[in-house]
């Protein structure tokens, strides 16, 4: 897309993304939330970009715990551990405070996001990834929900393993300084684009540490303090 839009027309890239999502919804998909991408300095460095972005989560992207991801479902998947929030209220004002953001959150889950890209070799710029629905692929939610009265997301500590071997670590502070700040950024940006956040939406708040290329046939577990575990496995075969 950068060959058509250039590398700075982020608003135009969101227009492409909105058209893409509208076509998928017209074919039967249902929007269930948003994902925030590029919130971790480590991930920004991995991909050579310098700002966050967001995309739309569809019901077809949700993987049920214990269900292996089929080989060939994605092109060049990578996996990252995150905190997911479920909204209990709308966030449709232009400049919500952090207290207003927290008040609109009904609960938090440990989550794994399996990102993907249509751009060969992940050679992306910000306009490429925004147009490609923020490089969304699939996601898995941990089964237990925790209220913010029992959790300070900024203090969460994450460890992700592949078949028992640690492959990524991080903290809540790695996600734009605080996952709640990431949700605040999303609320402001989405409202400015005329796509405000609504009650019931799932929000993947962004990676807590470096993303890891997926190895077919292996299983991944993220442990996030205060939230427990979430698991994803991948069938044998070529991605």
PDB file of C-alpha atoms in Angstrom:
ATOM      1  CA  UNK A   1       0.000   0.000   0.000  1.00  0.00           C
ATOM      2  CA  UNK A   2       2.876   2.366   0.607  1.00  0.00           C
ATOM      3  CA  UNK A   3       3.462   2.405  -3.161  1.00  0.00           C
ATOM      4  CA  UNK A   4      -0.062   3.824  -3.568  1.00  0.00           C
ATOM      5  CA  UNK A   5      -0.497   5.901  -0.408  1.00  0.00           C
ATOM      6  CA  UNK A   6       3.063   6.736   0.487  1.00  0.00           C
ATOM      7  CA  UNK A   7       4.422   6.112   3.976  1.00  0.00           C
ATOM      8  CA  UNK A   8       2.631   8.894   5.905  1.00  0.00           C
ATOM      9  CA  UNK A   9      -1.031   8.888   4.782  1.00  0.00           C
ATOM     10  CA  UNK A  10      -2.332   6.981   7.793  1.00  0.00           C
ATOM     11  CA  UNK A  11      -5.848   8.408   7.396  1.00  0.00           C
ATOM     12  CA  UNK A  12      -6.009   7.030   3.853  1.00  0.00           C
ATOM     13  CA  UNK A  13      -4.781   3.651   5.118  1.00  0.00           C
ATOM     14  CA  UNK A  14      -7.593   3.561   7.701  1.00  0.00           C
ATOM     15  CA  UNK A  15     -10.000   4.216   4.846  1.00  0.00           C
ATOM     16  CA  UNK A  16      -8.658   1.132   3.055  1.00  0.00           C
ATOM     17  CA  UNK A  17      -8.994  -0.865   6.284  1.00  0.00           C
ATOM     18  CA  UNK A  18     -12.605   0.254   6.747  1.00  0.00           C
ATOM     19  CA  UNK A  19     -13.458  -0.860   3.207  1.00  0.00           C
ATOM     20  CA  UNK A  20     -11.807  -4.234   3.827  1.00  0.00           C
ATOM     21  CA  UNK A  21     -13.796  -4.787   7.032  1.00  0.00           C
ATOM     22  CA  UNK A  22     -17.054  -3.685   5.401  1.00  0.00           C
ATOM     23  CA  UNK A  23     -16.568  -6.291   2.672  1.00  0.00           C
ATOM     24  CA  UNK A  24     -15.896  -9.044   5.219  1.00  0.00           C
ATOM     25  CA  UNK A  25     -18.958  -8.063   7.242  1.00  0.00           C
ATOM     26  CA  UNK A  26     -21.042  -8.102   4.063  1.00  0.00           C
ATOM     27  CA  UNK A  27     -19.905 -11.720   3.579  1.00  0.00           C
ATOM     28  CA  UNK A  28     -21.151 -12.689   7.041  1.00  0.00           C
ATOM     29  CA  UNK A  29     -18.422 -11.788   9.549  1.00  0.00           C
ATOM     30  CA  UNK A  30     -19.350  -9.876  12.699  1.00  0.00           C
ATOM     31  CA  UNK A  31     -17.212  -7.182  14.311  1.00  0.00           C
ATOM     32  CA  UNK A  32     -16.544  -7.992  17.988  1.00  0.00           C
ATOM     33  CA  UNK A  33     -13.870  -5.478  18.971  1.00  0.00           C
ATOM     34  CA  UNK A  34     -10.554  -3.818  18.181  1.00  0.00           C
ATOM     35  CA  UNK A  35      -6.871  -4.607  18.458  1.00  0.00           C
ATOM     36  CA  UNK A  36      -4.159  -2.098  19.181  1.00  0.00           C
ATOM     37  CA  UNK A  37      -0.901  -2.789  17.442  1.00  0.00           C
ATOM     38  CA  UNK A  38       2.662  -1.525  17.644  1.00  0.00           C
ATOM     39  CA  UNK A  39       2.395  -0.476  21.300  1.00  0.00           C
ATOM     40  CA  UNK A  40       5.651  -2.117  22.360  1.00  0.00           C
ATOM     41  CA  UNK A  41       8.968  -0.438  21.598  1.00  0.00           C
ATOM     42  CA  UNK A  42      10.373  -3.920  20.991  1.00  0.00           C
ATOM     43  CA  UNK A  43       7.751  -4.679  18.342  1.00  0.00           C
ATOM     44  CA  UNK A  44       8.117  -1.239  16.748  1.00  0.00           C
ATOM     45  CA  UNK A  45      11.848  -1.882  16.472  1.00  0.00           C
ATOM     46  CA  UNK A  46      11.197  -5.337  14.990  1.00  0.00           C
ATOM     47  CA  UNK A  47       9.025  -3.834  12.238  1.00  0.00           C
ATOM     48  CA  UNK A  48      10.657  -0.462  11.708  1.00  0.00           C
ATOM     49  CA  UNK A  49       7.645   1.717  12.621  1.00  0.00           C
ATOM     50  CA  UNK A  50       7.278   4.439  15.232  1.00  0.00           C
ATOM     51  CA  UNK A  51       3.603   4.736  16.190  1.00  0.00           C
ATOM     52  CA  UNK A  52       0.700   2.512  17.285  1.00  0.00           C
ATOM     53  CA  UNK A  53      -2.224   1.541  15.085  1.00  0.00           C
ATOM     54  CA  UNK A  54      -5.508  -0.306  15.441  1.00  0.00           C
ATOM     55  CA  UNK A  55      -7.659  -2.803  13.568  1.00  0.00           C
ATOM     56  CA  UNK A  56     -11.033  -4.505  13.875  1.00  0.00           C
ATOM     57  CA  UNK A  57     -11.548  -7.924  15.455  1.00  0.00           C
ATOM     58  CA  UNK A  58     -14.062 -10.206  13.756  1.00  0.00           C
ATOM     59  CA  UNK A  59     -15.825 -13.213  15.260  1.00  0.00           C
ATOM     60  CA  UNK A  60     -14.067 -15.424  12.720  1.00  0.00           C
ATOM     61  CA  UNK A  61     -10.706 -14.467  14.269  1.00  0.00           C
ATOM     62  CA  UNK A  62     -11.513 -15.858  17.724  1.00  0.00           C
ATOM     63  CA  UNK A  63      -9.907 -19.233  18.419  1.00  0.00           C
ATOM     64  CA  UNK A  64     -11.492 -21.251  21.199  1.00  0.00           C
ATOM     65  CA  UNK A  65      -9.087 -22.519  23.886  1.00  0.00           C
ATOM     66  CA  UNK A  66      -7.930 -26.038  23.097  1.00  0.00           C
ATOM     67  CA  UNK A  67      -8.643 -25.741  19.362  1.00  0.00           C
ATOM     68  CA  UNK A  68      -5.431 -26.034  17.281  1.00  0.00           C
ATOM     69  CA  UNK A  69      -4.952 -23.485  14.518  1.00  0.00           C
ATOM     70  CA  UNK A  70      -5.000 -25.415  11.223  1.00  0.00           C
ATOM     71  CA  UNK A  71      -1.901 -25.406   9.035  1.00  0.00           C
ATOM     72  CA  UNK A  72      -2.367 -22.991   6.161  1.00  0.00           C
ATOM     73  CA  UNK A  73      -4.882 -20.777   7.978  1.00  0.00           C
ATOM     74  CA  UNK A  74      -2.387 -17.891   8.010  1.00  0.00           C
ATOM     75  CA  UNK A  75       0.461 -16.737   5.775  1.00  0.00           C
ATOM     76  CA  UNK A  76       3.400 -15.846   8.041  1.00  0.00           C
ATOM     77  CA  UNK A  77       2.065 -15.865  11.608  1.00  0.00           C
ATOM     78  CA  UNK A  78       3.725 -14.452  14.668  1.00  0.00           C
ATOM     79  CA  UNK A  79       2.405 -14.571  18.237  1.00  0.00           C
ATOM     80  CA  UNK A  80       2.422 -12.111  21.119  1.00  0.00           C
ATOM     81  CA  UNK A  81       0.974 -11.974  24.636  1.00  0.00           C
ATOM     82  CA  UNK A  82      -1.398  -9.187  25.643  1.00  0.00           C
ATOM     83  CA  UNK A  83      -4.050  -8.047  28.087  1.00  0.00           C
ATOM     84  CA  UNK A  84      -7.540  -8.049  26.593  1.00  0.00           C
ATOM     85  CA  UNK A  85     -10.252  -5.804  28.015  1.00  0.00           C
ATOM     86  CA  UNK A  86     -14.001  -6.240  27.586  1.00  0.00           C
ATOM     87  CA  UNK A  87     -15.886  -2.939  27.616  1.00  0.00           C
ATOM     88  CA  UNK A  88     -18.954  -2.554  29.796  1.00  0.00           C
ATOM     89  CA  UNK A  89     -19.642   0.988  28.604  1.00  0.00           C
ATOM     90  CA  UNK A  90     -19.186   3.169  25.534  1.00  0.00           C
ATOM     91  CA  UNK A  91     -15.992   5.167  25.038  1.00  0.00           C
ATOM     92  CA  UNK A  92     -17.306   7.611  22.466  1.00  0.00           C
ATOM     93  CA  UNK A  93     -16.001  10.949  23.729  1.00  0.00           C
ATOM     94  CA  UNK A  94     -13.146  12.755  22.071  1.00  0.00           C
ATOM     95  CA  UNK A  95     -10.764  12.922  25.028  1.00  0.00           C
ATOM     96  CA  UNK A  96     -11.586  10.394  27.764  1.00  0.00           C
ATOM     97  CA  UNK A  97      -9.560  10.536  30.954  1.00  0.00           C
ATOM     98  CA  UNK A  98      -7.844   7.438  32.307  1.00  0.00           C
ATOM     99  CA  UNK A  99     -10.520   7.238  35.002  1.00  0.00           C
ATOM    100  CA  UNK A 100     -13.216   7.262  32.310  1.00  0.00           C
ATOM    101  CA  UNK A 101     -11.353   4.550  30.402  1.00  0.00           C
ATOM    102  CA  UNK A 102     -11.080   2.384  33.518  1.00  0.00           C
ATOM    103  CA  UNK A 103     -14.765   2.920  34.337  1.00  0.00           C
ATOM    104  CA  UNK A 104     -15.752   1.616  30.884  1.00  0.00           C
ATOM    105  CA  UNK A 105     -13.862  -1.673  31.340  1.00  0.00           C
ATOM    106  CA  UNK A 106     -15.862  -4.605  32.667  1.00  0.00           C
ATOM    107  CA  UNK A 107     -13.029  -7.116  32.930  1.00  0.00           C
ATOM    108  CA  UNK A 108      -9.586  -8.168  31.738  1.00  0.00           C
ATOM    109  CA  UNK A 109      -8.299 -11.460  30.287  1.00  0.00           C
ATOM    110  CA  UNK A 110      -4.897 -12.870  29.442  1.00  0.00           C
ATOM    111  CA  UNK A 111      -4.735 -13.082  25.647  1.00  0.00           C
ATOM    112  CA  UNK A 112      -2.608 -14.300  22.767  1.00  0.00           C
ATOM    113  CA  UNK A 113      -2.763 -12.478  19.471  1.00  0.00           C
ATOM    114  CA  UNK A 114      -1.573 -14.291  16.357  1.00  0.00           C
ATOM    115  CA  UNK A 115      -0.641 -11.538  13.954  1.00  0.00           C
ATOM    116  CA  UNK A 116      -0.121 -11.978  10.223  1.00  0.00           C
ATOM    117  CA  UNK A 117       0.770  -9.889   7.183  1.00  0.00           C
ATOM    118  CA  UNK A 118       0.032  -9.960   3.484  1.00  0.00           C
ATOM    119  CA  UNK A 119       3.325  -8.119   2.907  1.00  0.00           C
ATOM    120  CA  UNK A 120       6.093 -10.597   2.076  1.00  0.00           C
ATOM    121  CA  UNK A 121       8.731 -10.937   4.771  1.00  0.00           C
ATOM    122  CA  UNK A 122       6.892  -8.485   7.065  1.00  0.00           C
ATOM    123  CA  UNK A 123       8.570  -5.659   5.121  1.00  0.00           C
ATOM    124  CA  UNK A 124       5.952  -3.161   6.282  1.00  0.00           C
ATOM    125  CA  UNK A 125       5.563   0.542   6.887  1.00  0.00           C
ATOM    126  CA  UNK A 126       2.764   2.092   8.921  1.00  0.00           C
ATOM    127  CA  UNK A 127       0.456   2.543   5.919  1.00  0.00           C
ATOM    128  CA  UNK A 128       0.932  -1.099   4.913  1.00  0.00           C
ATOM    129  CA  UNK A 129      -0.042  -2.495   8.287  1.00  0.00           C
ATOM    130  CA  UNK A 130      -2.957  -0.099   8.884  1.00  0.00           C
ATOM    131  CA  UNK A 131      -4.485  -0.924   5.503  1.00  0.00           C
ATOM    132  CA  UNK A 132      -3.988  -4.637   6.288  1.00  0.00           C
ATOM    133  CA  UNK A 133      -6.260  -4.320   9.357  1.00  0.00           C
ATOM    134  CA  UNK A 134      -3.269  -3.697  11.615  1.00  0.00           C
ATOM    135  CA  UNK A 135      -1.790  -7.071  10.629  1.00  0.00           C
ATOM    136  CA  UNK A 136      -4.597  -8.907  12.417  1.00  0.00           C
ATOM    137  CA  UNK A 137      -4.830 -12.677  12.229  1.00  0.00           C
ATOM    138  CA  UNK A 138      -6.403 -14.597  15.103  1.00  0.00           C
ATOM    139  CA  UNK A 139      -6.685 -14.282  18.872  1.00  0.00           C
ATOM    140  CA  UNK A 140      -7.277 -16.434  21.943  1.00  0.00           C
ATOM    141  CA  UNK A 141      -8.741 -15.235  25.252  1.00  0.00           C
ATOM    142  CA  UNK A 142      -7.981 -16.737  28.631  1.00  0.00           C
ATOM    143  CA  UNK A 143     -11.059 -18.185  30.263  1.00  0.00           C
ATOM    144  CA  UNK A 144     -11.031 -16.173  33.501  1.00  0.00           C
ATOM    145  CA  UNK A 145     -11.954 -12.484  33.698  1.00  0.00           C
ATOM    146  CA  UNK A 146     -10.561 -10.137  36.347  1.00  0.00           C
ATOM    147  CA  UNK A 147     -11.949  -6.740  37.293  1.00  0.00           C
ATOM    148  CA  UNK A 148      -9.725  -3.686  37.505  1.00  0.00           C
ATOM    149  CA  UNK A 149     -10.408  -3.562  41.226  1.00  0.00           C
ATOM    150  CA  UNK A 150      -8.175  -6.651  41.425  1.00  0.00           C
ATOM    151  CA  UNK A 151      -5.594  -5.709  38.777  1.00  0.00           C
ATOM    152  CA  UNK A 152      -3.152  -2.929  37.947  1.00  0.00           C
ATOM    153  CA  UNK A 153      -2.357  -3.650  34.276  1.00  0.00           C
ATOM    154  CA  UNK A 154       0.808  -1.542  34.292  1.00  0.00           C
ATOM    155  CA  UNK A 155       2.292  -3.846  36.946  1.00  0.00           C
ATOM    156  CA  UNK A 156       1.523  -7.098  35.114  1.00  0.00           C
ATOM    157  CA  UNK A 157       4.461  -9.364  34.308  1.00  0.00           C
ATOM    158  CA  UNK A 158       4.318 -11.644  31.245  1.00  0.00           C
ATOM    159  CA  UNK A 159       6.179 -14.791  30.267  1.00  0.00           C
ATOM    160  CA  UNK A 160       5.443 -16.678  27.057  1.00  0.00           C
ATOM    161  CA  UNK A 161       6.745 -20.176  26.369  1.00  0.00           C
ATOM    162  CA  UNK A 162       6.896 -22.402  23.279  1.00  0.00           C
ATOM    163  CA  UNK A 163       6.658 -26.050  24.273  1.00  0.00           C
ATOM    164  CA  UNK A 164       7.870 -25.069  27.741  1.00  0.00           C
ATOM    165  CA  UNK A 165      10.818 -22.916  26.623  1.00  0.00           C
ATOM    166  CA  UNK A 166      10.632 -19.184  27.369  1.00  0.00           C
ATOM    167  CA  UNK A 167      10.547 -17.181  24.119  1.00  0.00           C
ATOM    168  CA  UNK A 168       9.235 -13.757  25.209  1.00  0.00           C
ATOM    169  CA  UNK A 169       8.987 -11.745  28.414  1.00  0.00           C
ATOM    170  CA  UNK A 170       7.642  -8.315  29.233  1.00  0.00           C
ATOM    171  CA  UNK A 171       5.511  -6.132  31.465  1.00  0.00           C
ATOM    172  CA  UNK A 172       2.439  -3.939  31.332  1.00  0.00           C
ATOM    173  CA  UNK A 173       4.709  -0.902  31.254  1.00  0.00           C
ATOM    174  CA  UNK A 174       6.011  -2.049  27.835  1.00  0.00           C
ATOM    175  CA  UNK A 175       2.562  -1.392  26.324  1.00  0.00           C
ATOM    176  CA  UNK A 176       2.630   2.375  25.677  1.00  0.00           C
ATOM    177  CA  UNK A 177       3.665   2.809  29.299  1.00  0.00           C
ATOM    178  CA  UNK A 178       0.411   1.246  30.577  1.00  0.00           C
ATOM    179  CA  UNK A 179      -2.242  -0.875  28.797  1.00  0.00           C
ATOM    180  CA  UNK A 180      -4.861   1.630  29.989  1.00  0.00           C
ATOM    181  CA  UNK A 181      -2.973   4.394  28.178  1.00  0.00           C
ATOM    182  CA  UNK A 182      -3.141   2.238  25.055  1.00  0.00           C
ATOM    183  CA  UNK A 183      -6.931   1.959  25.403  1.00  0.00           C
ATOM    184  CA  UNK A 184      -7.124   5.709  25.948  1.00  0.00           C
ATOM    185  CA  UNK A 185      -5.131   6.257  22.739  1.00  0.00           C
ATOM    186  CA  UNK A 186      -7.465   3.895  20.893  1.00  0.00           C
ATOM    187  CA  UNK A 187     -10.598   5.595  22.206  1.00  0.00           C
ATOM    188  CA  UNK A 188      -9.352   9.011  21.079  1.00  0.00           C
ATOM    189  CA  UNK A 189      -8.150   7.799  17.679  1.00  0.00           C
ATOM    190  CA  UNK A 190     -11.243   5.707  16.922  1.00  0.00           C
ATOM    191  CA  UNK A 191     -13.574   8.553  17.905  1.00  0.00           C
ATOM    192  CA  UNK A 192     -11.660  10.986  15.682  1.00  0.00           C
ATOM    193  CA  UNK A 193     -12.119   8.584  12.754  1.00  0.00           C
ATOM    194  CA  UNK A 194     -15.857   8.259  13.434  1.00  0.00           C
ATOM    195  CA  UNK A 195     -15.530   4.667  14.721  1.00  0.00           C
ATOM    196  CA  UNK A 196     -15.937   5.049  18.525  1.00  0.00           C
ATOM    197  CA  UNK A 197     -15.649   2.175  20.982  1.00  0.00           C
ATOM    198  CA  UNK A 198     -18.893   0.618  22.208  1.00  0.00           C
ATOM    199  CA  UNK A 199     -19.957  -1.477  25.190  1.00  0.00           C
ATOM    200  CA  UNK A 200     -19.411  -5.186  24.628  1.00  0.00           C
ATOM    201  CA  UNK A 201     -16.334  -4.786  22.457  1.00  0.00           C
ATOM    202  CA  UNK A 202     -13.162  -6.768  23.123  1.00  0.00           C
ATOM    203  CA  UNK A 203     -10.004  -4.651  23.059  1.00  0.00           C
ATOM    204  CA  UNK A 204      -6.606  -6.305  22.633  1.00  0.00           C
ATOM    205  CA  UNK A 205      -4.435  -3.649  24.216  1.00  0.00           C
ATOM    206  CA  UNK A 206      -1.087  -4.495  22.631  1.00  0.00           C
ATOM    207  CA  UNK A 207       1.980  -6.660  23.089  1.00  0.00           C
ATOM    208  CA  UNK A 208       3.689  -6.842  26.477  1.00  0.00           C
ATOM    209  CA  UNK A 209       6.914  -8.108  24.900  1.00  0.00           C
ATOM    210  CA  UNK A 210       8.502  -9.122  21.591  1.00  0.00           C
ATOM    211  CA  UNK A 211       6.406 -11.113  19.135  1.00  0.00           C
ATOM    212  CA  UNK A 212       7.680 -14.532  18.102  1.00  0.00           C
ATOM    213  CA  UNK A 213       7.391 -16.372  14.748  1.00  0.00           C
ATOM    214  CA  UNK A 214       5.009 -19.317  15.005  1.00  0.00           C
ATOM    215  CA  UNK A 215       6.466 -22.809  14.661  1.00  0.00           C
ATOM    216  CA  UNK A 216       3.931 -25.310  13.239  1.00  0.00           C
ATOM    217  CA  UNK A 217       3.234 -28.264  15.501  1.00  0.00           C
ATOM    218  CA  UNK A 218       4.129 -26.432  18.700  1.00  0.00           C
ATOM    219  CA  UNK A 219       2.146 -24.964  21.589  1.00  0.00           C
ATOM    220  CA  UNK A 220       2.415 -21.546  23.230  1.00  0.00           C
ATOM    221  CA  UNK A 221       1.441 -20.484  26.738  1.00  0.00           C
ATOM    222  CA  UNK A 222       1.393 -16.964  28.123  1.00  0.00           C
ATOM    223  CA  UNK A 223       1.358 -16.383  31.859  1.00  0.00           C
ATOM    224  CA  UNK A 224       0.373 -12.872  32.937  1.00  0.00           C
ATOM    225  CA  UNK A 225       0.493 -12.038  36.625  1.00  0.00           C
ATOM    226  CA  UNK A 226      -2.940 -11.333  38.036  1.00  0.00           C
ATOM    227  CA  UNK A 227      -4.650 -12.868  34.993  1.00  0.00           C
ATOM    228  CA  UNK A 228      -3.445 -16.457  34.767  1.00  0.00           C
ATOM    229  CA  UNK A 229      -2.664 -18.403  31.615  1.00  0.00           C
ATOM    230  CA  UNK A 230      -3.804 -18.572  28.004  1.00  0.00           C
ATOM    231  CA  UNK A 231      -2.807 -21.248  25.470  1.00  0.00           C
ATOM    232  CA  UNK A 232      -2.590 -21.645  21.695  1.00  0.00           C
ATOM    233  CA  UNK A 233      -1.408 -24.586  19.606  1.00  0.00           C
ATOM    234  CA  UNK A 234      -0.691 -25.003  15.915  1.00  0.00           C
ATOM    235  CA  UNK A 235      -1.164 -28.053  13.744  1.00  0.00           C
ATOM    236  CA  UNK A 236       1.746 -29.582  11.847  1.00  0.00           C
ATOM    237  CA  UNK A 237       2.292 -28.384   8.287  1.00  0.00           C
ATOM    238  CA  UNK A 238       3.372 -25.304   6.412  1.00  0.00           C
ATOM    239  CA  UNK A 239       1.868 -21.983   7.525  1.00  0.00           C
TER     240      UNK A 239
END
